Every structure is written in structure tokens, then in C-alpha cells.
Amino acid sequence: MKSENSASVKIPMGELDVYIVSDGYFGIGNPQPILAPEIKKETVQHALKGLYLSESDYEIPINTLFIKKGDRCILIDTGEGHHDPVHAGWLQNSLSEIDISTGDITDILITHAHRDHIGGIITQDGARRYPNAQYHLSATEYNFWTSEGKDFSKSKMPSSSYPTGKIQIDTLESIKNDLTLFQPGDTLFSCIKTEAAPGHTPGHIIFHVFSGDQSITHLVDVVHSSLLISHPEWGTQWDVNFEEGVATRNRILEHCHTHNTVVTTCHLPWPGIGYIGKTQNGFQWIPKAQSDPHKIRI
């Protein structure tokens, strides 16, 4: 049943049914200094105006993927859950819209362990929201968040804002008996090829969903805004290693442009699917043209 706080769109892909499902959105107010932390305010405002983006009340969608392959129901990340009950936490409603319940989920692929990606794993009272799910996370990401000396010194965030890691530690502890660690480059479920994309977090991954000759690449948090596609070097405070994040962003955007890749994203405007274009001034975001509001063909 469709809820006011839900959204989904289907991408048919051979033997797979792929859906983009919404968990809602979150606001950051003024986009600086979270985005483009060391760039002049006037320069950023000019770029935001050119992209028709808000200069003072910036909102960021939370787009997730759900993949059905035979009797496997694979969820990519879990959104904010109860941590933002005002604007986010829509994921269960969006799954219900496509007749999927929390108990149907067999596998959850965690792309990285930031709150808007793992916040929906545990309910507010501490129970597991997806009781039948197995979890999959890169070993590098697991080791970073469970280590004693998490290093944020290469980020651009103020030291007072360094994450404590409590949400990550508590969440990973709660699922440890059903958690499998993989290495970037591994193929999961015979339809998802994982790829290291470090910088945002040490074990942050992107992945390539494929079936036959069809494929899409999920950029996850390589970019949080079309601003960072147009200006990948401007970066974000959210990247644990700022310079590595910039290098990863440039590498992946160039590859996607060169190969005319269909990409999905966690945080670009709904439904966050399109292409990486290029002009003489740099990269640009090109949303995929679609006529059917319920289905996207690739």
C-alpha cells in the first residue's frame, strides 16, 4: 500500500528486479562548510545558483536499492531508521509499496557504516528490524569502526565533530553472528561486483549490479550533490580522508563518463539515476530521461 512517506521505482534487469526505494531525506541548512569546506563562500554560492541548488536550506535525499533475484531479497543499506523520524525512516513504507516486508529480506549489503546507511538495522528498542537477514560488509570498513584508534585527522571536519563510533559499534555488535566480511573486488550473490572507493570511509564501496548485458553502477557516497560532480575537488567534511576522497571521486567519475555508465546514487535528487557527462568546464550530472513514473528502462 502506498504511503505518503514512501517512494519506489522499478528497474527491470534480466533475471533481476531492481528497485530504487526512498528512505526520505535530511537537511543540512547552509551547504557550507559540509560541502566545499575550504572554498570561498561567493564562489560556492555562484556554483549553487548555476545548478539551481539552495544556498541556505540544502536538503539531501536518501535513495537505497532493493534487488530481487529468485528467492533472494537483497537490500542495500537501511537508511536512517528511527534516528530521524521527521524527514526520514521511510524505507519500510517504500518496501511495503512493492509488497516486501522486513521479514522477507534475506541479505543486507552495507556499503559503509555511516548512520544514514546503517541506522535502520536496529529499532529504537534495540531489536533487529530485519530478523531473517544476513549482513555483508567490507573487512576494511569493519576493522576501521571496531578499532580503538579511529583516525579522522585527514578529514576536514573540526575535531569536536569527530564521530564517537558508538552507533557503528553497537550496530555491528548486534549483527555479528550474521555478518560476513568481504574484500573489495568480490562478487556477491552472482550479480553484484564490489569495488573499493576509499576516502569517504576507509572501507567505503561502490558496486556494479549486472544481469546479462545490462548493468548499473551505484556510486553510493562518492558524491553527495551535483555540486561535487561539477567540482569534485571541492570535497566534503564527511570524507574521513579528504584528499583520498577527491582522488576517488575524480577516478570514478572519469571512468563512468568514459564508459557511458548508467549510475545510481544515494544522495542526488530522486530517483538519483543518470549519467556522468562532461563539458569543457568539467563533469556534469545528467538525469536519465524517463517517461514511465513507475519504471526505468536501461
XYZ file of C-alpha atoms in Angstrom:
298
model
C 0.000 0.000 0.000
C 1.368 3.387 -0.970
C 2.080 5.737 1.928
C 2.513 9.497 1.768
C 6.014 8.895 3.136
C 7.188 6.345 0.589
C 8.551 6.194 -2.932
C 9.788 3.468 -5.255
C 10.613 2.953 -8.898
C 11.436 -0.305 -10.690
C 14.409 -1.023 -12.971
C 13.841 -4.333 -14.813
C 17.189 -6.046 -15.444
C 17.018 -9.518 -16.971
C 16.612 -12.055 -14.161
C 16.704 -9.256 -11.574
C 14.048 -6.894 -10.346
C 15.871 -3.794 -9.112
C 14.081 -1.025 -7.254
C 15.169 2.381 -6.082
C 13.378 2.940 -2.773
C 13.358 6.106 -0.712
C 14.163 6.459 2.975
C 13.266 10.167 2.868
C 15.804 12.959 3.181
C 17.764 15.095 5.611
C 18.605 18.786 5.709
C 21.957 20.420 6.404
C 20.917 24.080 6.178
C 23.754 26.083 4.651
C 25.669 23.601 2.456
C 28.971 25.052 3.611
C 31.192 24.037 5.275
C 29.942 20.439 4.977
C 30.306 20.721 1.204
C 33.259 22.625 -0.264
C 34.714 23.365 3.188
C 37.704 25.424 2.019
C 36.246 27.221 -0.999
C 35.276 30.908 -0.910
C 31.636 31.450 0.002
C 30.971 33.629 -3.045
C 32.425 31.005 -5.394
C 30.244 28.274 -3.929
C 27.109 30.429 -3.968
C 27.713 31.208 -7.642
C 28.085 27.489 -8.418
C 24.953 26.604 -6.432
C 22.958 29.239 -8.326
C 24.217 27.816 -11.615
C 22.943 24.380 -10.593
C 19.661 25.759 -9.192
C 20.525 24.439 -5.731
C 19.655 26.086 -2.439
C 22.292 28.289 -0.852
C 20.770 28.221 2.626
C 18.315 25.343 3.110
C 20.011 22.371 1.487
C 18.229 19.008 1.558
C 19.750 15.651 0.657
C 17.698 12.601 -0.379
C 18.373 9.095 0.938
C 17.944 6.710 -2.003
C 18.503 2.995 -1.441
C 18.419 -0.091 -3.663
C 16.470 -3.304 -3.338
C 17.259 -6.281 -5.587
C 15.128 -9.388 -6.015
C 16.845 -12.400 -7.527
C 14.813 -15.586 -7.340
C 14.079 -16.189 -3.672
C 16.766 -13.739 -2.556
C 15.684 -10.295 -1.390
C 18.757 -8.077 -1.160
C 18.641 -4.654 0.488
C 21.463 -2.180 0.002
C 21.814 -0.213 3.272
C 18.955 0.550 5.643
C 18.586 4.328 5.829
C 18.201 6.416 8.989
C 15.673 4.224 10.781
C 14.398 5.843 13.987
C 17.222 8.391 14.151
C 15.345 10.964 12.058
C 11.595 10.387 12.495
C 10.637 13.725 10.939
C 12.054 13.548 7.422
C 13.490 10.037 7.067
C 12.852 6.453 8.146
C 10.545 5.830 5.168
C 12.253 2.652 3.997
C 9.745 0.178 5.444
C 6.894 2.097 3.811
C 8.725 2.178 0.476
C 9.351 -1.581 0.648
C 5.709 -2.201 1.548
C 4.769 -0.299 -1.605
C 6.423 -3.106 -3.615
C 4.965 -5.826 -1.341
C 8.176 -6.541 0.563
C 8.153 -6.859 4.356
C 11.101 -6.637 6.724
C 10.848 -10.393 7.255
C 11.292 -11.014 3.520
C 14.790 -9.525 3.424
C 17.397 -12.302 3.138
C 20.554 -10.193 2.727
C 21.682 -6.671 3.556
C 24.771 -5.234 1.892
C 26.242 -2.421 3.990
C 28.165 -0.046 1.732
C 29.708 1.791 4.688
C 28.814 2.406 8.299
C 27.544 5.981 8.422
C 24.262 6.463 10.249
C 22.107 7.132 7.189
C 23.205 3.734 5.851
C 23.031 1.541 8.981
C 20.535 3.461 11.131
C 17.637 1.231 10.121
C 19.218 -2.054 11.193
C 18.179 -1.781 14.842
C 14.852 -0.456 16.128
C 14.614 2.152 18.857
C 14.060 -0.566 21.472
C 17.141 -2.478 20.342
C 15.524 -5.229 18.275
C 16.708 -6.290 14.825
C 14.392 -4.774 12.239
C 15.197 -7.447 9.620
C 15.012 -10.686 11.605
C 15.937 -13.079 8.786
C 18.722 -11.103 7.137
C 22.372 -11.979 6.684
C 24.696 -8.957 6.573
C 27.642 -8.248 4.284
C 30.300 -5.567 4.915
C 33.820 -4.946 3.653
C 36.508 -6.145 6.057
C 38.276 -2.768 5.849
C 35.145 -0.926 6.948
C 34.528 -3.335 9.819
C 38.104 -3.064 11.042
C 38.036 0.741 10.975
C 34.890 1.185 13.062
C 35.751 -1.548 15.558
C 39.326 -0.350 16.090
C 40.321 1.632 19.166
C 42.201 4.379 17.334
C 39.897 5.650 14.593
C 41.845 8.329 12.704
C 39.912 11.335 11.408
C 42.942 13.615 11.166
C 42.902 13.589 7.347
C 39.322 14.847 7.207
C 38.261 18.494 7.053
C 35.792 18.182 9.916
C 36.587 20.026 13.164
C 37.985 17.708 15.832
C 34.978 18.445 18.047
C 32.787 16.796 15.385
C 34.737 13.528 15.101
C 32.272 10.614 15.377
C 32.487 8.535 18.536
C 31.637 5.386 16.596
C 29.059 4.304 19.194
C 26.270 3.740 16.662
C 28.641 1.747 14.478
C 29.997 -0.384 17.316
C 26.560 -1.074 18.816
C 25.056 -1.933 15.439
C 27.889 -4.202 14.317
C 27.866 -5.964 17.673
C 24.143 -6.646 17.354
C 24.556 -8.416 13.984
C 27.980 -10.033 14.485
C 26.621 -13.596 14.393
C 25.056 -12.989 10.978
C 27.786 -10.798 9.489
C 30.039 -11.840 6.615
C 33.074 -9.734 5.727
C 34.112 -9.452 2.079
C 37.051 -7.987 0.195
C 36.512 -5.257 -2.429
C 36.516 -6.949 -5.804
C 34.419 -9.853 -4.529
C 31.195 -10.650 -6.367
C 28.161 -11.106 -4.126
C 25.023 -13.085 -4.956
C 26.391 -13.647 -8.517
C 25.007 -10.257 -9.529
C 26.863 -7.556 -7.560
C 30.550 -6.795 -8.181
C 32.062 -4.771 -5.338
C 34.739 -2.109 -5.807
C 36.836 -0.169 -3.298
C 36.082 3.572 -3.214
C 38.038 4.788 -0.174
C 38.117 8.298 1.181
C 34.574 8.794 2.344
C 35.321 5.998 4.795
C 38.271 3.590 4.611
C 36.096 0.653 3.539
C 33.503 2.548 1.507
C 32.490 0.580 -1.574
C 30.621 1.173 -4.769
C 29.157 -1.732 -6.690
C 28.065 -2.856 -10.117
C 24.737 -4.664 -10.428
C 24.589 -6.853 -13.525
C 22.357 -9.313 -15.328
C 23.258 -10.498 -18.814
C 24.371 -7.468 -20.827
C 22.613 -4.981 -18.531
C 24.327 -3.230 -15.645
C 24.173 -0.198 -13.403
C 26.842 1.222 -11.108
C 25.876 2.517 -7.681
C 28.136 5.416 -6.682
C 26.874 5.325 -3.075
C 28.546 8.319 -1.312
C 31.245 9.149 -3.857
C 29.102 12.240 -4.471
C 26.502 13.856 -2.201
C 25.433 16.571 -4.608
C 25.658 17.543 -8.247
C 27.918 20.310 -6.881
C 30.577 17.643 -6.218
C 30.167 16.274 -9.730
C 30.792 19.713 -11.226
C 33.566 20.370 -8.697
C 34.874 17.023 -7.409
C 37.941 18.685 -5.894
C 35.822 20.799 -3.531
C 35.072 17.746 -1.394
C 33.111 17.324 1.806
C 33.779 17.307 5.529
C 32.062 13.930 5.671
C 35.060 12.250 3.993
C 37.312 10.596 6.577
C 40.278 11.172 4.258
C 39.573 14.338 2.270
C 42.324 14.072 -0.357
C 41.712 10.374 -0.923
C 38.019 11.160 -1.347
C 38.833 13.739 -4.025
C 41.100 11.302 -5.883
C 38.495 8.519 -5.696
C 35.744 10.879 -6.875
C 37.748 12.036 -9.902
C 38.755 8.485 -10.828
C 35.255 7.066 -10.644
C 33.556 9.997 -12.392
C 36.070 9.792 -15.238
C 35.531 6.049 -15.597
C 31.733 6.388 -15.614
C 31.891 9.166 -18.194
C 34.325 7.296 -20.441
C 32.235 4.116 -20.369
C 28.830 5.837 -20.649
C 27.800 4.087 -17.447
C 24.268 4.209 -16.068
C 24.728 5.179 -12.416
C 22.565 5.349 -9.342
C 23.356 7.442 -6.298
C 22.351 7.612 -2.652
C 22.062 11.366 -2.364
C 21.290 13.022 -5.693
C 17.721 14.195 -6.378
C 15.144 11.409 -6.528
C 15.320 8.887 -8.079
C 19.059 9.542 -8.444
C 19.732 7.663 -11.675
C 21.555 9.077 -14.675
C 24.919 9.596 -16.367
C 28.151 11.481 -15.777
C 28.516 13.960 -18.625
C 31.417 16.239 -19.394
C 31.842 19.712 -20.828
C 34.904 21.909 -21.281
C 34.289 23.086 -17.717
C 34.254 19.612 -16.145
C 31.843 16.851 -15.224
C 28.097 17.308 -15.042
C 25.146 15.301 -13.776
C 22.671 14.204 -16.466
C 19.493 12.613 -15.045
C 18.236 9.651 -17.031
C 15.267 10.521 -19.223
C 12.151 8.544 -18.323
C 8.502 8.686 -19.267
C 7.021 5.988 -17.015
C 6.941 7.280 -13.396
C 6.958 3.721 -12.034
C 9.604 2.074 -14.213
C 13.017 2.991 -15.643
C 14.425 1.074 -18.598
C 18.182 0.921 -19.094
